Amino acid sequence: MINLTFPDGAVRQVQPGLSGAKLAASISKSLEKKAVALMKDGVLVDLADPITQDAKVRIITRDDAEALELIRHDAAHVLAEAVQELYPGTQVTIGPVIENGFYYDFFRNEPFTPEDFPAIEKKMREIIGRDKPFSKRIVSREAAKEFFKSRGELFKVELVDAIPEGQEIKFYDQGGWIDLCRGPHMTSTGKIGSAFKLMKVAGAYWRGDAKNQMLTRIYGTAWANDKDLQAYLTALEEAEKRDHRRLGREMDLFHFQEEGPGVVFWHAKGWTLFQALIAYMRRRLRADYQEVNAPQVLDKVLWETSGHWGWYRENMFKVQTAGDETEDQRVFALKPMNCPGHIQIFKHGLKSYRDLPIRLAEFGAVHRYEPSGALHGLMRVRGFTQDDAHVFCTEEQMAEECLKINELILSVYADFGFTEFVVKLATRPEKRVGTDAMWDHAEDVLTRVLDRISRESGGRIKTGVNPGEGTFYGPKFEYTLRDAIGREWQCGTTQVDFNLPDRFGAYYIDADGQKKMPVMVHRAICGSMERFLGILIENFAGHFPLWLAPVQAVVTTIVSDADGYAEKVARELRRAGLRVETDLRNEKINYKVREHSVAKVPVILVAGKREMEEGTLNVRRLGSQAQQSLKLEEVVRLLSEEATPPDVQREKAA
RNA sequence: GCCGCCUUAGCUCAGUCGGUAGAGCGGCGCAUUCGUAAUGCGUAGGUCAGGUGUUCGAGUCACCUAGGCGGCACCA
């Protein structure tokens, strides 16, 4: 006999080999019907699997949260069956569960289009309606390969070969249609229900490798019920409304055009935002950093020395004279990074150990030839501004510098309202420079720093490791923040580098009078200012806190008699440092309120006859219909206080 | 870069079977002076992304190029 422990702590003795299905049946008739899988020691397994030893068990019904991934996984199988039924000759490959849904990759000479969806969905519903049971059987490697080979499923043959020796090969049969799968599945296709929808088609490389064939991927979403499906579709629409490309146009922040793929035309309002962000960062750097500026165009030898010319040449802009007659054939590069420039500044003149650490910061405009398919609004561009810095320090100072940077990064994020972060250590990649000993050392230092960050945050900051994701010259920390709608963005990085100082021959004079190589720490907080602004636009859905809003308030009139008063109000607010516009157009107040609300101006100050006579303003805040009548002086005081950036407020309070 | 889709007025989008381009918003003009999310009337605005081809005739069909969108790959 074996002991099964139930979620309520109850223990039951049963015969070994009892299946989850039988177990459910022994509890109640209704549970037998509702059960779709078994949770055994924290792992989902098929209901038909025998339980052979003591375990903690829980019967999973379709309504349990754990069943959702099964619904999606089963839906992927049904999608594959539907496609093969409708389009014979299509080869199936893989079909995993992903966040919010599933996909299946197919190989077919003619790719699918969304126009095929109605037919496929209809067929899926038909298969689900048949409600055939999922049944599993273990097969031998040879039998599995033979089976797929005979059906012309060459991708599946490759998949069988990829299964590690000693691992079982399982076939799942769903009413005659069979797929290779590690499972688990629910009891029958009918359990999938009807709350699913095919979403999009996309190309995807076989096994994620660009050297392989392109497959057609069909994405779908699936939920336990229609209400959840509908909620998901609504959330997608909401996310679309805060798309920074859309808000950028609606709020007149920036634009892109054909002649400049991947480079931003910043309009006045967008540039105001940009400048507000840079001004904030400058204040945060004032105490510890020296701001510098290195050239845009430098001879390619510098990039050869750094290694960029070797590793990233395809992604660099080459710059040469455009003249046809010129003899000067010298090749320059538009800088893709700031580090070589900063090293030149460090190397200029002798540095003493007493000078260290030297922290050079730059809002450096860099250009990278990103693949055309990678471009995406402000999030991925070919010309952008990094809030970059390089700290030149001694070995002993390195860990302390990393911690100091960590504090700065986290406090910057907090000032923008981001409170959830993950810090990951990215370790040595295959493509790299420097000796293994150097890498061992650098990774060792960062691992210890990461432990300390985690420990000192009291577990508030999550940490992790990204193996092989480091840069070619050193390991790094990747700072990821979570936005208002739960999306994660990797922004900041801290990189420890023993390689570039060596390659460029940078040194300082140590206490013993000897030349010594400094360690270099690269760091960025926002990463790309353009991208960070894109993230901010989406995070706030364009509804910026007052200190960032490009137009902080609009003063508008109800009657033209109040025009003079409105001008005076605007002057006073501007004198207090606020970004204010007036709207004296001969339009109804409804019209003007609507227009400025749509433009997401945080504060509308209405001046009518009454306000003019009383020296007041009627204040209306974005997102609220409430009105508040306040004295002009009061408005100036309240708004300038609210528009004070968080760091300045902190300084004042201190 | 790869796969698929898209590109019509400043913006959002119609445009039938291949027969000579349309709406709303916005702009401009006039009237309206009005109390918190769209006042009325009038008016201008187009190389249908660019090119080549098929055709008596192309916004519409085919091919090429560019840009965009969704994924994939990439992201120093």
XYZ file of C-alpha atoms (C1' of nucleotides) in Angstrom:
730
model
C 0.000 0.000 0.000
C 1.076 3.588 -0.576
C 0.134 6.818 1.192
C -1.484 9.655 -0.707
C -1.612 13.049 0.998
C -4.458 15.369 -0.054
C -4.356 19.168 -0.014
C -6.320 19.270 3.248
C -3.668 17.100 4.869
C -5.766 13.937 4.838
C -3.805 10.758 4.086
C -5.262 7.779 2.333
C -3.810 4.340 1.767
C -4.307 2.936 -1.693
C -3.016 0.138 -3.889
C 0.116 1.120 -5.805
C -0.657 1.638 -9.490
C -3.959 3.370 -8.899
C -4.595 6.002 -11.571
C -5.629 9.579 -10.920
C -8.870 8.854 -12.733
C -9.684 5.946 -10.451
C -8.707 8.020 -7.455
C -11.108 10.779 -8.496
C -13.842 8.242 -9.123
C -13.329 6.813 -5.659
C -13.931 10.236 -4.160
C -17.091 11.212 -5.982
C -18.949 10.717 -9.194
C -18.897 14.441 -9.960
C -15.161 14.713 -9.384
C -14.644 11.787 -11.718
C -16.418 13.716 -14.429
C -14.741 17.031 -13.739
C -11.178 15.785 -13.251
C -8.787 16.587 -16.108
C -5.341 15.896 -14.617
C -3.499 15.070 -11.453
C -1.055 17.256 -9.569
C 1.472 14.814 -8.126
C 4.148 16.235 -5.855
C 3.770 19.586 -7.558
C 3.965 18.192 -11.093
C 1.030 17.918 -13.488
C 0.573 14.390 -14.836
C -1.992 12.547 -16.936
C -5.010 11.338 -15.077
C -4.446 7.887 -16.528
C -0.929 7.580 -15.110
C -0.520 5.044 -12.321
C 0.571 6.358 -8.941
C 3.309 4.042 -7.802
C 4.596 5.522 -4.581
C 3.771 7.844 -1.689
C 2.860 11.268 -2.985
C 1.092 14.529 -2.335
C -1.825 14.586 -4.728
C -4.483 16.947 -5.916
C -7.152 16.294 -8.492
C -7.151 19.084 -11.065
C -10.473 20.071 -12.565
C -10.967 22.223 -15.606
C -11.719 25.260 -13.459
C -8.426 25.131 -11.572
C -5.806 27.674 -12.550
C -3.400 24.824 -13.256
C -5.714 23.502 -15.968
C -5.214 26.594 -18.111
C -1.894 25.472 -19.520
C -3.446 22.099 -20.305
C -6.320 23.759 -22.142
C -3.782 25.700 -24.198
C -1.560 22.730 -24.800
C -4.501 20.583 -25.897
C -5.694 23.424 -28.109
C -2.300 23.436 -29.841
C -2.695 19.737 -30.635
C -6.203 20.276 -31.932
C -4.948 23.150 -34.075
C -2.367 20.816 -35.587
C -4.937 18.113 -36.264
C -7.299 20.651 -37.816
C -4.581 22.009 -40.076
C -3.524 18.553 -41.247
C -7.098 17.589 -41.915
C -7.711 20.723 -43.977
C -4.332 20.978 -45.668
C -2.930 17.500 -46.319
C 0.811 17.413 -46.818
C 1.456 20.032 -44.148
C 4.149 18.863 -41.758
C 3.781 19.435 -38.049
C 6.691 20.442 -35.847
C 6.263 21.863 -32.358
C 3.374 23.483 -30.547
C 4.082 24.771 -27.073
C 2.109 26.782 -24.546
C 3.162 30.422 -24.198
C 2.018 33.329 -22.094
C -1.719 33.825 -22.749
C -1.938 31.084 -25.330
C -0.128 28.697 -27.597
C 1.277 28.340 -31.070
C 2.060 25.603 -33.531
C 4.769 25.703 -36.186
C 3.959 24.098 -39.527
C 5.936 23.397 -42.642
C 4.032 23.951 -45.853
C 5.181 25.375 -49.166
C 2.362 27.867 -49.181
C 2.201 29.775 -45.889
C -1.043 30.264 -44.031
C -2.789 33.616 -43.852
C -5.334 34.962 -41.375
C -7.940 34.287 -44.061
C -7.487 30.599 -43.321
C -8.448 31.130 -39.673
C -12.243 30.806 -39.936
C -11.928 27.417 -41.624
C -9.297 26.213 -39.169
C -11.241 27.419 -36.157
C -14.351 25.728 -37.467
C -12.468 22.477 -37.867
C -11.028 22.852 -34.368
C -14.509 23.236 -32.935
C -15.520 20.135 -34.821
C -12.639 18.130 -33.339
C -13.383 19.455 -29.868
C -17.021 18.521 -30.423
C -16.009 14.922 -31.175
C -14.585 14.868 -27.662
C -12.207 12.005 -28.339
C -10.055 10.879 -25.414
C -6.322 11.637 -25.278
C -4.471 8.387 -24.831
C -0.795 7.972 -24.304
C 1.576 5.202 -25.218
C 5.299 4.833 -24.857
C 7.058 3.848 -28.035
C 10.594 2.899 -28.947
C 12.842 5.412 -30.630
C 12.960 3.311 -33.793
C 9.195 2.845 -33.921
C 8.654 6.553 -33.445
C 11.044 7.453 -36.248
C 9.593 4.800 -38.508
C 6.091 6.107 -37.826
C 6.945 9.683 -38.710
C 9.152 8.759 -41.643
C 6.319 6.756 -43.167
C 4.097 9.810 -42.942
C 6.661 12.179 -44.385
C 6.982 14.036 -41.080
C 10.681 14.751 -41.396
C 10.756 17.480 -38.757
C 9.266 15.085 -36.227
C 11.992 12.550 -37.036
C 14.527 15.218 -36.137
C 12.675 15.930 -32.920
C 12.768 12.262 -31.939
C 16.508 12.271 -32.552
C 16.839 15.290 -30.301
C 15.228 13.549 -27.333
C 18.016 12.640 -24.921
C 18.935 8.974 -24.597
C 17.101 7.281 -21.759
C 14.077 9.543 -21.920
C 10.717 8.009 -22.759
C 9.175 8.759 -26.152
C 5.466 9.327 -25.805
C 2.720 9.360 -28.411
C -0.576 11.026 -27.687
C -3.566 9.804 -29.673
C -6.614 12.027 -29.881
C -9.087 9.944 -31.836
C -6.692 8.671 -34.467
C -4.542 11.752 -34.856
C -1.202 11.146 -33.182
C 1.498 13.543 -32.018
C 4.809 13.188 -30.307
C 4.537 14.965 -26.995
C 5.902 14.931 -23.505
C 2.428 15.719 -22.135
C 0.504 15.894 -19.969
C -2.902 16.285 -21.554
C -6.433 16.433 -20.275
C -8.744 13.465 -20.639
C -10.357 14.408 -23.949
C -10.426 17.128 -26.584
C -13.867 18.254 -25.432
C -12.323 19.652 -22.247
C -10.714 22.444 -24.261
C -14.014 24.254 -24.491
C -14.786 27.066 -26.886
C -12.973 30.070 -25.396
C -10.128 30.120 -27.903
C -9.194 32.211 -30.899
C -6.497 32.126 -33.536
C -4.604 35.401 -33.379
C -1.924 35.756 -36.017
C 0.440 34.025 -38.390
C 4.147 34.613 -38.444
C 7.274 33.160 -39.895
C 9.580 31.382 -37.481
C 12.853 29.569 -38.072
C 12.974 25.828 -37.483
C 14.562 25.375 -34.069
C 15.000 29.122 -33.710
C 18.015 29.229 -35.984
C 18.151 31.754 -38.828
C 20.176 29.272 -40.897
C 17.243 26.845 -40.957
C 14.014 26.780 -42.954
C 11.266 29.240 -42.254
C 8.123 27.644 -40.896
C 4.666 29.166 -40.562
C 3.614 29.712 -37.008
C -0.018 30.093 -36.055
C -0.604 31.802 -32.723
C -3.739 31.259 -30.687
C -5.093 32.241 -27.346
C -7.232 30.001 -25.129
C -8.986 30.477 -21.818
C -11.152 28.559 -19.415
C -14.274 30.520 -20.364
C -15.570 33.199 -22.695
C -15.420 35.877 -20.030
C -11.667 35.404 -19.578
C -11.162 35.349 -23.333
C -13.104 38.556 -23.715
C -11.158 40.188 -20.857
C -7.911 39.249 -22.563
C -9.014 40.687 -25.901
C -10.098 43.880 -24.158
C -6.736 44.139 -22.389
C -5.033 43.841 -25.780
C -7.103 46.733 -27.075
C -6.220 48.787 -24.020
C -2.527 48.093 -24.531
C -2.885 49.207 -28.130
C -4.314 52.518 -26.993
C -1.163 53.228 -25.022
C 1.152 52.261 -27.868
C 3.815 54.985 -27.818
C 3.789 55.254 -31.612
C 0.123 56.134 -31.540
C 0.450 58.483 -28.558
C 3.534 60.030 -30.125
C 1.408 61.084 -33.073
C -1.666 62.028 -31.077
C 0.335 64.081 -28.587
C 2.587 65.560 -31.276
C 5.776 64.243 -29.665
C 7.768 62.829 -32.609
C 7.536 61.193 -35.998
C 9.402 58.893 -38.329
C 9.592 59.090 -42.092
C 10.816 57.034 -44.965
C 14.080 58.853 -45.558
C 15.243 58.107 -42.052
C 14.371 54.526 -41.154
C 14.897 54.086 -37.442
C 15.806 57.682 -36.612
C 13.536 59.988 -34.679
C 12.232 63.427 -35.634
C 11.571 64.903 -32.213
C 8.871 67.575 -32.223
C 8.874 70.422 -29.718
C 6.719 68.634 -27.158
C 8.590 65.371 -27.411
C 11.906 67.182 -27.166
C 10.670 68.937 -24.034
C 10.066 65.521 -22.514
C 13.488 64.393 -23.663
C 15.093 67.449 -22.100
C 13.170 66.992 -18.855
C 14.543 63.471 -18.662
C 18.110 64.563 -19.375
C 17.885 67.434 -16.905
C 16.749 64.972 -14.274
C 19.592 62.575 -15.033
C 22.137 65.413 -14.957
C 21.011 66.366 -11.468
C 21.327 62.765 -10.354
C 24.900 62.588 -11.702
C 26.122 65.953 -10.469
C 27.672 64.735 -7.238
C 29.735 61.847 -8.583
C 30.232 62.086 -12.314
C 32.015 64.364 -14.766
C 29.984 64.860 -17.924
C 32.035 64.674 -21.122
C 31.375 64.505 -24.837
C 33.320 62.355 -27.254
C 33.275 62.687 -31.071
C 30.631 61.132 -33.332
C 33.022 60.198 -36.083
C 36.277 58.410 -35.331
C 38.831 56.534 -37.418
C 38.026 52.869 -37.718
C 41.308 51.897 -36.061
C 39.778 52.761 -32.699
C 36.980 50.279 -33.383
C 39.480 47.697 -34.549
C 41.317 48.096 -31.271
C 38.143 47.778 -29.240
C 37.033 44.710 -31.167
C 33.793 46.249 -32.413
C 35.004 46.317 -36.016
C 35.525 42.586 -35.771
C 32.345 41.576 -33.994
C 29.845 44.236 -34.993
C 31.002 45.610 -38.310
C 27.773 44.592 -40.014
C 25.926 46.801 -37.578
C 28.097 49.902 -37.903
C 27.748 52.934 -40.145
C 30.895 53.598 -42.135
C 31.651 57.263 -42.785
C 33.766 58.568 -45.650
C 33.963 61.694 -47.686
C 31.274 61.747 -50.351
C 33.490 63.500 -52.876
C 34.220 61.602 -56.071
C 37.536 63.310 -56.759
C 39.016 63.183 -53.299
C 42.190 61.273 -52.552
C 41.365 60.869 -48.873
C 40.088 57.320 -48.611
C 40.286 57.235 -44.812
C 37.486 55.181 -43.242
C 35.693 56.462 -40.190
C 32.804 55.037 -38.214
C 29.824 56.746 -36.709
C 30.161 55.803 -33.085
C 28.042 52.842 -31.980
C 29.285 53.134 -28.386
C 30.932 55.688 -26.173
C 33.564 53.573 -24.453
C 36.516 54.006 -26.814
C 35.956 57.766 -26.713
C 35.937 57.804 -22.948
C 39.084 55.727 -22.802
C 40.784 58.367 -24.972
C 39.722 61.017 -22.478
C 41.013 58.917 -19.606
C 44.313 58.337 -21.375
C 44.824 62.017 -22.030
C 47.426 63.032 -19.459
C 48.805 60.844 -16.685
C 46.368 59.586 -14.101
C 47.331 58.845 -10.524
C 45.822 56.237 -8.263
C 44.693 59.243 -6.239
C 42.430 60.330 -9.122
C 40.465 57.089 -9.069
C 37.684 56.373 -9.372
C 37.149 58.601 -12.397
C 33.539 58.531 -13.526
C 32.924 59.862 -17.024
C 29.328 60.310 -18.074
C 27.934 61.204 -21.464
C 24.539 61.536 -23.031
C 26.102 60.016 -26.073
C 24.307 59.881 -29.388
C 25.179 56.570 -31.008
C 24.239 54.936 -34.289
C 23.865 51.256 -34.957
C 22.695 49.671 -38.160
C 19.932 47.532 -36.699
C 18.384 44.888 -38.971
C 15.336 46.392 -40.683
C 12.988 43.875 -39.111
C 14.137 44.865 -35.626
C 13.056 48.500 -35.862
C 10.096 49.326 -33.668
C 9.079 52.907 -32.903
C 11.249 54.419 -30.197
C 11.908 50.991 -28.708
C 14.430 49.944 -31.307
C 16.043 52.632 -33.433
C 19.240 53.162 -35.403
C 20.179 56.452 -33.791
C 19.756 56.932 -30.074
C 21.108 58.598 -26.977
C 22.601 56.574 -24.164
C 22.846 57.806 -20.596
C 26.229 56.173 -20.608
C 29.078 56.305 -18.133
C 32.413 54.613 -17.601
C 34.001 54.311 -14.229
C 37.760 53.858 -14.226
C 38.828 52.413 -10.893
C 41.127 50.008 -9.133
C 40.392 46.348 -8.544
C 39.660 47.068 -4.908
C 37.149 49.803 -5.742
C 35.242 47.787 -8.303
C 32.700 46.020 -6.097
C 31.928 49.224 -4.234
C 31.395 51.068 -7.533
C 28.974 48.396 -8.725
C 26.969 48.736 -5.538
C 26.925 52.494 -5.836
C 25.654 52.202 -9.404
C 23.054 49.714 -8.258
C 21.708 52.207 -5.741
C 21.578 54.958 -8.321
C 19.769 52.795 -10.868
C 17.130 51.622 -8.426
C 16.473 55.093 -7.072
C 16.124 56.520 -10.592
C 13.573 53.859 -11.478
C 11.689 54.560 -8.267
C 11.476 58.263 -9.182
C 9.570 57.264 -12.317
C 7.252 55.106 -10.289
C 8.789 51.728 -11.073
C 9.057 49.650 -7.954
C 9.458 46.092 -9.174
C 12.829 45.099 -10.577
C 14.858 42.043 -11.416
C 18.638 42.118 -11.611
C 20.276 39.363 -13.621
C 23.912 38.449 -14.045
C 24.737 37.774 -17.705
C 27.806 35.581 -17.999
C 30.430 34.989 -20.699
C 29.166 34.543 -24.266
C 30.773 32.363 -26.910
C 31.878 35.399 -28.902
C 34.304 37.126 -26.551
C 37.720 38.665 -26.024
C 40.095 38.144 -23.090
C 41.379 35.145 -21.191
C 39.280 32.696 -19.224
C 41.103 33.810 -16.085
C 39.900 37.376 -16.641
C 36.332 36.162 -17.115
C 36.498 33.929 -14.048
C 37.613 36.872 -12.018
C 35.042 39.345 -13.370
C 32.148 36.906 -12.977
C 33.320 36.090 -9.511
C 33.243 39.743 -8.466
C 29.780 40.299 -9.949
C 28.388 37.155 -8.367
C 29.453 38.424 -4.957
C 28.007 41.876 -5.659
C 24.736 40.329 -6.805
C 24.496 38.312 -3.588
C 24.998 41.469 -1.637
C 22.352 43.366 -3.613
C 19.876 40.589 -2.975
C 20.785 40.301 0.709
C 20.711 44.023 1.433
C 17.350 44.509 -0.286
C 15.891 41.966 2.082
C 14.734 39.866 -0.848
C 12.766 42.755 -2.381
C 14.972 42.764 -5.450
C 14.810 39.532 -7.365
C 18.034 38.261 -8.866
C 18.945 35.646 -11.426
C 21.492 34.504 -13.996
C 21.418 34.739 -17.801
C 24.094 32.299 -18.914
C 26.032 33.288 -22.036
C 24.316 36.666 -22.358
C 27.261 38.855 -21.361
C 28.931 41.313 -23.739
C 32.002 40.337 -25.679
C 34.302 42.246 -23.332
C 32.795 41.377 -19.976
C 29.951 40.045 -17.836
C 27.122 42.374 -16.906
C 24.119 42.988 -14.718
C 20.839 43.493 -16.544
C 18.237 45.604 -14.779
C 14.663 44.801 -15.711
C 11.699 46.843 -14.561
C 7.985 46.091 -14.672
C 5.595 48.687 -16.065
C 2.042 49.652 -15.147
C 0.499 46.870 -17.204
C 2.932 44.202 -16.099
C 5.332 44.192 -19.011
C 9.034 43.803 -18.358
C 11.692 45.988 -19.904
C 15.415 45.542 -19.627
C 16.895 49.028 -19.329
C 19.961 49.461 -17.174
C 23.193 47.513 -17.307
C 26.410 47.441 -15.345
C 29.342 45.788 -17.097
C 32.688 44.931 -15.648
C 35.470 45.103 -18.168
C 39.127 44.067 -17.892
C 39.508 43.874 -21.638
C 39.105 47.301 -23.194
C 41.554 49.066 -20.831
C 44.059 46.395 -21.776
C 43.399 46.605 -25.506
C 43.714 50.394 -25.450
C 46.707 50.394 -23.103
C 45.062 52.534 -20.431
C 46.951 52.839 -17.161
C 47.357 54.915 -14.043
C 50.375 55.412 -11.765
C 49.957 53.423 -8.592
C 51.270 54.289 -5.128
C 54.484 52.381 -5.827
C 55.165 54.476 -8.923
C 54.359 51.620 -11.283
C 51.970 51.717 -14.222
C 48.829 49.770 -13.513
C 45.759 48.932 -15.559
C 42.464 50.327 -14.313
C 39.260 48.327 -14.305
C 36.472 49.792 -16.328
C 32.834 49.639 -15.329
C 30.333 50.484 -18.091
C 26.901 51.479 -16.947
C 23.650 52.829 -18.324
C 20.476 53.513 -16.393
C 17.798 54.392 -18.902
C 19.851 52.625 -21.552
C 18.490 54.395 -24.597
C 16.770 57.661 -23.723
C 14.520 57.212 -26.752
C 13.457 53.763 -25.642
C 13.085 54.811 -22.015
C 10.767 57.609 -23.131
C 8.801 55.076 -25.161
C 8.471 52.974 -22.030
C 7.409 56.017 -19.999
C 4.802 57.012 -22.600
C 3.290 53.526 -22.482
C 3.624 53.190 -18.731
C 1.767 56.440 -18.119
C -0.454 55.998 -21.199
C 0.603 59.549 -22.088
C -0.748 60.850 -18.802
C 2.562 62.080 -17.423
C 3.209 63.269 -13.904
C 3.354 67.049 -13.886
C 7.141 67.301 -13.685
C 7.487 65.441 -16.993
C 4.451 66.628 -18.946
C 5.541 68.625 -22.015
C 2.631 71.037 -21.574
C 1.809 71.221 -17.901
C -1.224 73.468 -18.092
C -3.422 75.261 -20.610
C -5.085 78.519 -19.666
C -8.300 78.886 -21.606
C -11.123 81.392 -21.686
C -14.886 81.283 -21.834
C -15.381 84.812 -23.115
C -12.919 86.972 -25.012
C -13.142 89.638 -22.314
C -10.997 87.335 -20.183
C -8.187 87.099 -22.762
C -6.036 89.691 -21.036
C -6.444 88.005 -17.688
C -5.581 84.609 -19.196
C -2.380 86.079 -20.680
C -1.453 87.484 -17.307
C -2.076 84.103 -15.639
C 0.095 82.365 -18.205
C 2.908 84.903 -17.663
C 2.865 84.350 -13.933
C 2.858 80.583 -14.256
C 5.749 80.742 -16.712
C 7.631 82.988 -14.340
C 7.243 80.232 -11.759
C 8.923 77.872 -14.234
C 5.843 76.093 -15.513
C 5.272 75.047 -19.114
C 2.021 76.728 -19.986
C 0.025 77.436 -23.135
C -2.971 79.665 -23.667
C -6.031 78.865 -25.720
C -7.945 82.054 -26.492
C -9.758 80.715 -29.533
C -13.333 81.711 -30.028
C -14.689 78.230 -29.309
C -17.083 76.864 -26.764
C -15.509 75.783 -23.499
C -16.730 72.222 -24.121
C -14.795 72.097 -27.321
C -11.609 73.425 -25.770
C -11.831 71.179 -22.719
C -12.290 68.174 -24.930
C -9.370 69.055 -27.165
C -6.915 69.532 -24.307
C -8.178 66.438 -22.554
C -7.581 64.411 -25.684
C -4.099 65.946 -25.886
C -3.566 64.742 -22.292
C -2.716 68.114 -20.809
C -2.638 67.448 -17.042
C -4.194 70.737 -15.917
C -6.811 72.928 -17.613
C -7.175 76.387 -16.099
C -10.436 78.013 -17.118
C -10.822 81.779 -16.954
C -14.313 83.184 -17.405
C -15.768 86.510 -16.489
C -16.142 85.479 -12.857
C -12.547 84.304 -12.494
C -11.292 87.472 -14.136
C -13.189 89.603 -11.645
C -12.223 87.512 -8.620
C -8.588 86.860 -9.615
C -9.214 83.117 -9.489
C -9.045 80.188 -11.862
C -11.233 77.192 -12.320
C -8.945 74.155 -12.179
C -9.749 70.906 -13.932
C -7.409 67.888 -13.772
C -6.978 65.363 -16.557
C -9.050 62.270 -15.925
C -11.528 64.015 -13.662
C -14.577 66.138 -14.286
C -14.295 67.821 -10.918
C -13.690 71.554 -10.846
C -12.012 73.592 -8.219
C -11.935 77.350 -7.913
C -8.617 78.694 -6.624
C -6.884 82.043 -6.283
C -4.191 82.642 -8.910
C -1.434 82.753 -6.262
C -2.714 79.476 -4.911
C -2.599 77.864 -8.366
C 0.961 79.082 -8.927
C 2.036 77.712 -5.565
C 0.318 74.339 -5.905
C 1.367 73.680 -9.470
C 4.974 74.695 -9.018
C 5.187 72.447 -6.026
C 3.659 69.543 -7.872
C 5.870 70.166 -10.902
C 9.010 69.932 -8.802
C 10.883 66.782 -9.885
C 11.075 64.074 -7.206
C 14.839 64.415 -6.738
C 14.566 68.179 -6.181
C 11.764 67.596 -3.720
C 13.985 65.186 -1.839
C 16.797 67.741 -1.688
C 14.430 70.407 -0.435
C 13.076 68.127 2.250
C 16.558 67.148 3.419
C 18.022 40.017 -42.597
C 13.772 35.991 -43.028
C 8.196 34.842 -43.500
C 3.351 37.028 -44.044
C 0.393 41.320 -44.428
C -0.115 46.596 -45.386
C 0.751 51.684 -47.953
C -5.676 56.041 -50.987
C -6.259 63.942 -48.377
C -2.571 66.334 -42.331
C -5.223 61.978 -39.302
C -8.724 57.619 -39.319
C -10.670 54.999 -43.166
C -14.481 53.694 -47.670
C -13.677 52.660 -52.896
C -18.217 46.835 -56.155
C -16.478 42.999 -61.762
C -10.471 46.808 -64.170
C -14.132 52.174 -66.623
C -10.933 58.399 -64.881
C -11.373 59.081 -56.433
C -15.106 59.545 -51.523
C -16.491 60.285 -46.024
C -15.562 61.853 -41.002
C -12.137 64.515 -38.180
C -8.542 68.313 -38.851
C -7.162 73.038 -41.899
C -8.881 77.749 -43.893
C -13.080 81.608 -44.207
C -17.595 83.634 -42.132
C -21.179 83.821 -38.329
C -21.570 82.729 -33.084
C -19.039 85.331 -26.820
C -21.033 80.496 -25.132
C -19.410 77.890 -17.740
C -16.177 72.331 -18.315
C -15.131 66.129 -23.484
C -17.136 67.967 -30.483
C -21.688 75.373 -32.470
C -23.466 76.193 -37.503
C -22.603 77.313 -42.624
C -19.125 77.613 -46.537
C -14.417 76.156 -48.712
C -9.577 74.230 -50.176
C -7.055 69.801 -50.087
C -4.965 63.581 -53.972
C 1.463 61.850 -58.916
C -4.011 56.368 -54.890
C 4.200 54.860 -51.558
C 7.744 54.764 -56.091
C 8.782 52.123 -60.624
C 7.985 48.549 -64.646
C 4.547 45.548 -67.109
C -0.457 43.319 -68.760
C -4.781 45.921 -70.903
C -8.497 50.017 -75.356
C -8.386 51.465 -70.134
C -5.007 50.098 -63.627
C -6.203 52.861 -56.913
C -7.965 47.792 -58.384
C -4.119 42.539 -61.893
C 1.485 40.881 -62.138
C 6.570 41.871 -60.989
C 10.475 44.967 -58.723
C 11.962 48.753 -55.006
C 11.173 51.565 -50.498
C 8.795 52.235 -45.933
C 5.501 50.404 -42.200
C 2.921 46.456 -39.222
C 2.991 41.301 -36.780
C 6.258 37.516 -35.598
C 11.228 34.995 -36.130
C 16.432 35.865 -35.954
C 19.562 39.879 -34.022
C 20.346 43.576 -29.989
C 28.165 45.708 -28.330
